[in-house]
Amino acid sequence: MTEFLQHMINMLILGSTYALLGIGLTLIFGIMRVVNFAHGELYAFGAYFVYFIAVMLGFNFFLALLFAIVAGCLLGALIEFVLLRPMRGADIDTTMLIMIGAMIVMQNAEQYVWGGVAKAVNTPFPETPLTIGPFSVSWLRLFVFFAALALIAISYFLINRTKLGKAMRATFQDTDTASLMGVNIQAIYMATFAIGSALAAAAGALLGPVYVISPQMGNIASLKAFAIVILGGLGSIGGATIGGFILAFAEEMGAGYISSGYRDAMGFLIIIAVLLFKPTGLFARSERIG
């Protein structure tokens, strides 16, 4: 039982960052109908940006996290303006190829700038873990959990309680009607991609210091982000959040009770089952983002 509860603690910490990945992707996919294959590279960008600000420039670690989220937002806005906006109205195959190209360019740029050697980020947290009875968790992982929860809460507030969120939900429901009612669709698309990119960068910025940072880290992040959207259902932020925790639970159980080599496989087995029995996702919402 003690071992199981320790796995549950690890699941909560990992699932919170997975939820950030899933929310960002489901926003972009749901509102813009863009399959963002570069989502994992935005995750890697956030991790590398923290390394650049905190390690190379020597800035405060927490300030580096904030800068990484802002930089991810700006990069997302730039990608939408330069790559996606000129292709507005193009078929989905064309936009998929554009985003695959963006993914390849970003990954090779990371390889060129940072090299293939993994990077580590020092943090201000003590190395001695917090121990409560038989359970222990590092202070860094605890911070990651609460920071991710705060960002998830901000995302919910933004989508459900602000004028921008109302416009985004209207665009998701009916783009033409939203445009006729005065919604600036171009601005909403840019804001959507920027917010989704910022959440991906935030996940990378938080998890990068926990593990190591490498140019290939975006590959598995992309797969997991799509897995979370499949689990939760397209258009459901709540579903993406829960899907992130479900995927983390499957990975922890697979790694803890079968083999660490099955960590990723267990999550994708669940996805196969969902696609077979409920292909719309566990929490699909066809009528709105929220």
CSV table of C-alpha atoms in Angstrom, one decimal:
chain,number,residue,atom,x,y,z
A,1,MET,CA,0.0,0.0,0.0
A,2,THR,CA,2.8,2.4,0.8
A,3,GLU,CA,4.4,1.8,-2.6
A,4,PHE,CA,1.1,2.3,-4.3
A,5,LEU,CA,0.5,5.6,-2.5
A,6,GLN,CA,4.1,6.8,-3.5
A,7,HIS,CA,3.2,6.0,-7.1
A,8,MET,CA,0.0,8.1,-6.7
A,9,ILE,CA,2.1,11.0,-5.5
A,10,ASN,CA,4.4,10.7,-8.5
A,11,MET,CA,1.3,10.4,-10.7
A,12,LEU,CA,-0.2,13.7,-9.5
A,13,ILE,CA,3.0,15.6,-10.1
A,14,LEU,CA,3.5,14.1,-13.6
A,15,GLY,CA,-0.1,14.3,-14.5
A,16,SER,CA,-0.3,18.1,-13.7
A,17,THR,CA,2.3,18.8,-16.4
A,18,TYR,CA,0.8,16.4,-18.8
A,19,ALA,CA,-2.5,18.3,-18.4
A,20,LEU,CA,-0.8,21.5,-19.4
A,21,LEU,CA,0.4,19.8,-22.6
A,22,GLY,CA,-3.1,18.5,-23.3
A,23,ILE,CA,-4.9,21.7,-22.7
A,24,GLY,CA,-2.6,23.6,-25.0
A,25,LEU,CA,-3.1,21.1,-27.8
A,26,THR,CA,-6.8,20.7,-27.5
A,27,LEU,CA,-7.2,24.5,-27.7
A,28,ILE,CA,-5.3,24.7,-30.9
A,29,PHE,CA,-6.8,21.6,-32.4
A,30,GLY,CA,-10.4,22.4,-31.3
A,31,ILE,CA,-10.5,26.1,-32.3
A,32,MET,CA,-8.2,26.3,-35.3
A,33,ARG,CA,-8.5,22.8,-36.7
A,34,VAL,CA,-4.7,22.6,-36.9
A,35,VAL,CA,-2.8,19.4,-36.1
A,36,ASN,CA,0.1,21.0,-34.3
A,37,PHE,CA,3.0,18.5,-34.7
A,38,ALA,CA,5.4,21.2,-33.4
A,39,HIS,CA,3.7,21.1,-30.0
A,40,GLY,CA,6.4,18.9,-28.5
A,41,GLU,CA,9.1,21.3,-29.8
A,42,LEU,CA,7.5,24.2,-28.1
A,43,TYR,CA,7.7,22.0,-24.9
A,44,ALA,CA,11.4,21.6,-25.6
A,45,PHE,CA,11.8,25.3,-26.3
A,46,GLY,CA,10.4,26.1,-22.8
A,47,ALA,CA,13.0,23.8,-21.2
A,48,TYR,CA,15.9,25.2,-23.2
A,49,PHE,CA,14.8,28.8,-22.5
A,50,VAL,CA,14.9,28.1,-18.8
A,51,TYR,CA,18.4,26.7,-19.2
A,52,PHE,CA,19.5,29.7,-21.2
A,53,ILE,CA,18.1,32.3,-18.7
A,54,ALA,CA,18.9,30.5,-15.4
A,55,VAL,CA,22.2,28.8,-16.2
A,56,MET,CA,23.9,30.7,-19.0
A,57,LEU,CA,22.7,34.2,-18.0
A,58,GLY,CA,22.5,33.4,-14.3
A,59,PHE,CA,19.1,34.9,-13.7
A,60,ASN,CA,16.7,33.9,-10.9
A,61,PHE,CA,15.2,30.4,-11.5
A,62,PHE,CA,11.6,31.6,-11.0
A,63,LEU,CA,12.1,34.6,-13.3
A,64,ALA,CA,13.5,32.2,-15.9
A,65,LEU,CA,10.3,30.2,-15.7
A,66,LEU,CA,8.2,33.3,-16.3
A,67,PHE,CA,10.4,34.3,-19.2
A,68,ALA,CA,10.1,30.9,-20.7
A,69,ILE,CA,6.3,31.0,-20.7
A,70,VAL,CA,6.2,34.5,-22.2
A,71,ALA,CA,8.8,33.4,-24.8
A,72,GLY,CA,6.6,30.4,-25.7
A,73,CYS,CA,3.6,32.7,-26.1
A,74,LEU,CA,5.5,35.0,-28.4
A,75,LEU,CA,6.9,32.2,-30.5
A,76,GLY,CA,3.5,30.7,-30.9
A,77,ALA,CA,2.1,34.0,-32.1
A,78,LEU,CA,5.0,34.3,-34.6
A,79,ILE,CA,4.4,30.7,-35.9
A,80,GLU,CA,0.7,31.5,-36.4
A,81,PHE,CA,1.4,34.8,-38.2
A,82,VAL,CA,4.2,33.6,-40.4
A,83,LEU,CA,3.2,30.0,-41.2
A,84,LEU,CA,-0.5,29.4,-40.5
A,85,ARG,CA,-2.2,32.7,-41.4
A,86,PRO,CA,-1.1,32.7,-45.1
A,87,MET,CA,-2.5,29.2,-45.3
A,88,ARG,CA,-5.9,30.0,-43.8
A,89,GLY,CA,-8.5,28.1,-45.8
A,90,ALA,CA,-6.0,25.5,-47.0
A,91,ASP,CA,-6.9,21.8,-46.5
A,92,ILE,CA,-5.8,20.0,-43.4
A,93,ASP,CA,-3.1,18.0,-45.3
A,94,THR,CA,-1.3,21.3,-46.2
A,95,THR,CA,-1.3,22.6,-42.7
A,96,MET,CA,-0.2,19.3,-41.4
A,97,LEU,CA,2.8,19.4,-43.7
A,98,ILE,CA,3.6,22.9,-42.6
A,99,MET,CA,3.6,22.0,-38.9
A,100,ILE,CA,5.7,18.9,-39.6
A,101,GLY,CA,8.2,21.2,-41.4
A,102,ALA,CA,8.1,23.6,-38.4
A,103,MET,CA,8.8,20.6,-36.1
A,104,ILE,CA,11.8,19.5,-38.1
A,105,VAL,CA,13.2,23.0,-38.3
A,106,MET,CA,12.8,23.6,-34.6
A,107,GLN,CA,14.4,20.3,-33.6
A,108,ASN,CA,17.4,20.8,-35.9
A,109,ALA,CA,17.8,24.3,-34.7
A,110,GLU,CA,17.9,23.1,-31.1
A,111,GLN,CA,20.5,20.4,-32.1
A,112,TYR,CA,22.6,23.1,-33.9
A,113,VAL,CA,22.5,25.7,-31.1
A,114,TRP,CA,22.7,23.4,-28.0
A,115,GLY,CA,24.4,20.3,-29.4
A,116,GLY,CA,23.4,16.7,-28.6
A,117,VAL,CA,24.6,16.7,-25.1
A,118,ALA,CA,21.9,16.7,-22.4
A,119,LYS,CA,21.6,19.8,-20.3
A,120,ALA,CA,20.7,20.1,-16.6
A,121,VAL,CA,19.3,23.1,-14.7
A,122,ASN,CA,20.2,23.8,-11.1
A,123,THR,CA,17.4,25.0,-8.9
A,124,PRO,CA,17.2,26.8,-5.6
A,125,PHE,CA,15.4,23.9,-3.9
A,126,PRO,CA,17.2,21.7,-1.4
A,127,GLU,CA,18.3,18.2,-2.5
A,128,THR,CA,16.9,16.6,0.7
A,129,PRO,CA,13.3,15.5,-0.1
A,130,LEU,CA,10.3,16.4,2.0
A,131,THR,CA,9.5,13.3,4.0
A,132,ILE,CA,6.1,12.7,5.6
A,133,GLY,CA,5.9,9.3,7.3
A,134,PRO,CA,6.9,6.6,4.7
A,135,PHE,CA,6.4,9.0,1.7
A,136,SER,CA,8.9,11.4,0.2
A,137,VAL,CA,8.9,13.9,-2.6
A,138,SER,CA,11.5,16.3,-3.8
A,139,TRP,CA,10.8,20.0,-3.2
A,140,LEU,CA,11.3,20.7,-6.9
A,141,ARG,CA,8.6,18.2,-7.9
A,142,LEU,CA,6.3,19.7,-5.2
A,143,PHE,CA,6.8,23.1,-6.7
A,144,VAL,CA,6.2,21.8,-10.2
A,145,PHE,CA,2.9,20.3,-9.1
A,146,PHE,CA,1.5,23.5,-7.5
A,147,ALA,CA,2.8,25.7,-10.3
A,148,ALA,CA,1.1,23.4,-12.9
A,149,LEU,CA,-2.1,23.5,-10.9
A,150,ALA,CA,-2.0,27.3,-10.8
A,151,LEU,CA,-1.5,27.4,-14.6
A,152,ILE,CA,-4.4,25.0,-15.2
A,153,ALA,CA,-6.6,27.2,-13.0
A,154,ILE,CA,-5.6,30.3,-14.9
A,155,SER,CA,-6.4,28.5,-18.2
A,156,TYR,CA,-9.9,27.6,-16.9
A,157,PHE,CA,-10.5,31.2,-15.8
A,158,LEU,CA,-9.3,32.6,-19.1
A,159,ILE,CA,-11.5,30.3,-21.2
A,160,ASN,CA,-14.6,30.5,-19.0
A,161,ARG,CA,-14.6,33.9,-17.3
A,162,THR,CA,-13.0,36.4,-19.7
A,163,LYS,CA,-14.2,38.2,-22.9
A,164,LEU,CA,-11.3,36.5,-24.8
A,165,GLY,CA,-12.4,33.1,-23.6
A,166,LYS,CA,-16.0,33.8,-24.7
A,167,ALA,CA,-14.8,34.8,-28.1
A,168,MET,CA,-12.7,31.7,-28.3
A,169,ARG,CA,-15.7,29.5,-27.4
A,170,ALA,CA,-17.9,31.2,-29.9
A,171,THR,CA,-15.2,30.6,-32.6
A,172,PHE,CA,-15.1,27.0,-31.7
A,173,GLN,CA,-18.9,26.6,-32.0
A,174,ASP,CA,-19.4,28.5,-35.3
A,175,THR,CA,-16.6,30.5,-36.9
A,176,ASP,CA,-18.9,32.2,-39.5
A,177,THR,CA,-21.5,33.3,-36.9
A,178,ALA,CA,-18.8,34.5,-34.5
A,179,SER,CA,-17.3,36.6,-37.3
A,180,LEU,CA,-20.7,38.1,-38.1
A,181,MET,CA,-21.2,39.0,-34.4
A,182,GLY,CA,-18.0,41.1,-34.5
A,183,VAL,CA,-15.4,38.6,-33.3
A,184,ASN,CA,-11.9,39.2,-34.9
A,185,ILE,CA,-11.2,35.6,-36.0
A,186,GLN,CA,-7.6,36.4,-37.0
A,187,ALA,CA,-6.9,37.7,-33.6
A,188,ILE,CA,-8.6,34.8,-31.9
A,189,TYR,CA,-6.5,32.3,-33.9
A,190,MET,CA,-3.3,34.1,-33.0
A,191,ALA,CA,-4.3,34.3,-29.3
A,192,THR,CA,-5.3,30.6,-29.4
A,193,PHE,CA,-2.0,29.4,-30.8
A,194,ALA,CA,0.0,31.7,-28.5
A,195,ILE,CA,-1.8,30.5,-25.4
A,196,GLY,CA,-1.5,26.8,-26.4
A,197,SER,CA,2.2,27.4,-27.1
A,198,ALA,CA,2.7,29.1,-23.8
A,199,LEU,CA,1.2,26.1,-22.0
A,200,ALA,CA,3.5,23.7,-23.8
A,201,ALA,CA,6.5,25.9,-23.0
A,202,ALA,CA,5.4,26.0,-19.4
A,203,ALA,CA,5.2,22.2,-19.2
A,204,GLY,CA,8.7,22.0,-20.6
A,205,ALA,CA,10.0,24.7,-18.4
A,206,LEU,CA,8.7,22.9,-15.3
A,207,LEU,CA,9.7,19.4,-16.2
A,208,GLY,CA,13.1,20.3,-17.8
A,209,PRO,CA,14.8,20.9,-14.5
A,210,VAL,CA,13.3,17.7,-13.1
A,211,TYR,CA,14.9,15.5,-15.8
A,212,VAL,CA,17.4,16.5,-18.4
A,213,ILE,CA,17.0,18.7,-21.5
A,214,SER,CA,17.8,17.3,-24.9
A,215,PRO,CA,16.8,18.1,-28.5
A,216,GLN,CA,14.8,14.8,-28.7
A,217,MET,CA,12.6,15.5,-25.7
A,218,GLY,CA,9.9,17.1,-27.8
A,219,ASN,CA,9.3,13.8,-29.7
A,220,ILE,CA,7.8,11.9,-26.9
A,221,ALA,CA,6.1,15.1,-25.6
A,222,SER,CA,4.2,15.4,-28.9
A,223,LEU,CA,3.0,11.8,-28.7
A,224,LYS,CA,1.8,12.2,-25.2
A,225,ALA,CA,0.0,15.5,-25.9
A,226,PHE,CA,-1.9,13.8,-28.8
A,227,ALA,CA,-2.6,10.8,-26.5
A,228,ILE,CA,-4.1,13.1,-23.9
A,229,VAL,CA,-6.3,14.8,-26.4
A,230,ILE,CA,-7.5,11.4,-27.7
A,231,LEU,CA,-8.2,10.3,-24.1
A,232,GLY,CA,-10.0,13.4,-23.1
A,233,GLY,CA,-11.9,14.1,-26.2
A,234,LEU,CA,-11.5,17.0,-28.7
A,235,GLY,CA,-12.6,20.3,-27.4
A,236,SER,CA,-12.8,19.5,-23.7
A,237,ILE,CA,-10.4,21.3,-21.5
A,238,GLY,CA,-11.7,19.3,-18.5
A,239,GLY,CA,-11.1,16.1,-20.6
A,240,ALA,CA,-7.6,17.1,-21.4
A,241,THR,CA,-6.9,17.8,-17.7
A,242,ILE,CA,-8.3,14.4,-16.6
A,243,GLY,CA,-6.6,12.7,-19.6
A,244,GLY,CA,-3.3,14.0,-18.5
A,245,PHE,CA,-3.7,12.4,-15.0
A,246,ILE,CA,-5.0,9.1,-16.6
A,247,LEU,CA,-2.0,8.9,-18.8
A,248,ALA,CA,0.4,9.6,-15.8
A,249,PHE,CA,-1.4,7.0,-13.7
A,250,ALA,CA,-1.0,4.3,-16.5
A,251,GLU,CA,2.6,5.1,-16.8
A,252,GLU,CA,3.3,5.0,-13.1
A,253,MET,CA,1.5,1.7,-12.7
A,254,GLY,CA,3.3,0.2,-15.7
A,255,ALA,CA,6.7,1.4,-14.5
A,256,GLY,CA,6.1,0.4,-10.9
A,257,TYR,CA,4.5,-3.0,-11.2
A,258,ILE,CA,5.6,-4.3,-14.5
A,259,SER,CA,8.8,-2.7,-15.7
A,260,SER,CA,10.1,0.8,-16.3
A,261,GLY,CA,10.5,-0.2,-19.9
A,262,TYR,CA,6.7,-0.4,-20.1
A,263,ARG,CA,6.1,3.2,-18.8
A,264,ASP,CA,5.2,4.6,-22.2
A,265,ALA,CA,3.6,1.4,-23.5
A,266,MET,CA,0.9,1.3,-20.8
A,267,GLY,CA,-0.4,4.7,-21.6
A,268,PHE,CA,-0.7,3.9,-25.3
A,269,LEU,CA,-2.5,0.6,-24.6
A,270,ILE,CA,-5.2,2.7,-22.8
A,271,ILE,CA,-5.4,4.9,-25.9
A,272,ILE,CA,-5.9,1.9,-28.2
A,273,ALA,CA,-8.7,0.7,-25.9
A,274,VAL,CA,-10.4,4.2,-25.9
A,275,LEU,CA,-10.2,4.4,-29.7
A,276,LEU,CA,-11.8,0.9,-30.0
A,277,PHE,CA,-14.7,1.5,-27.6
A,278,LYS,CA,-15.1,5.3,-27.4
A,279,PRO,CA,-13.3,6.9,-30.3
A,280,THR,CA,-14.7,10.4,-29.5
A,281,GLY,CA,-12.7,10.3,-26.2
A,282,LEU,CA,-13.8,9.8,-22.7
A,283,PHE,CA,-15.0,13.4,-22.1
A,284,ALA,CA,-15.7,14.7,-25.6
A,285,ARG,CA,-17.7,17.9,-25.9
A,286,SER,CA,-18.9,18.6,-29.4
A,287,GLU,CA,-20.6,21.8,-28.5
A,288,ARG,CA,-18.0,24.0,-26.9
A,289,ILE,CA,-14.5,24.4,-25.6
A,290,GLY,CA,-14.6,24.4,-21.8
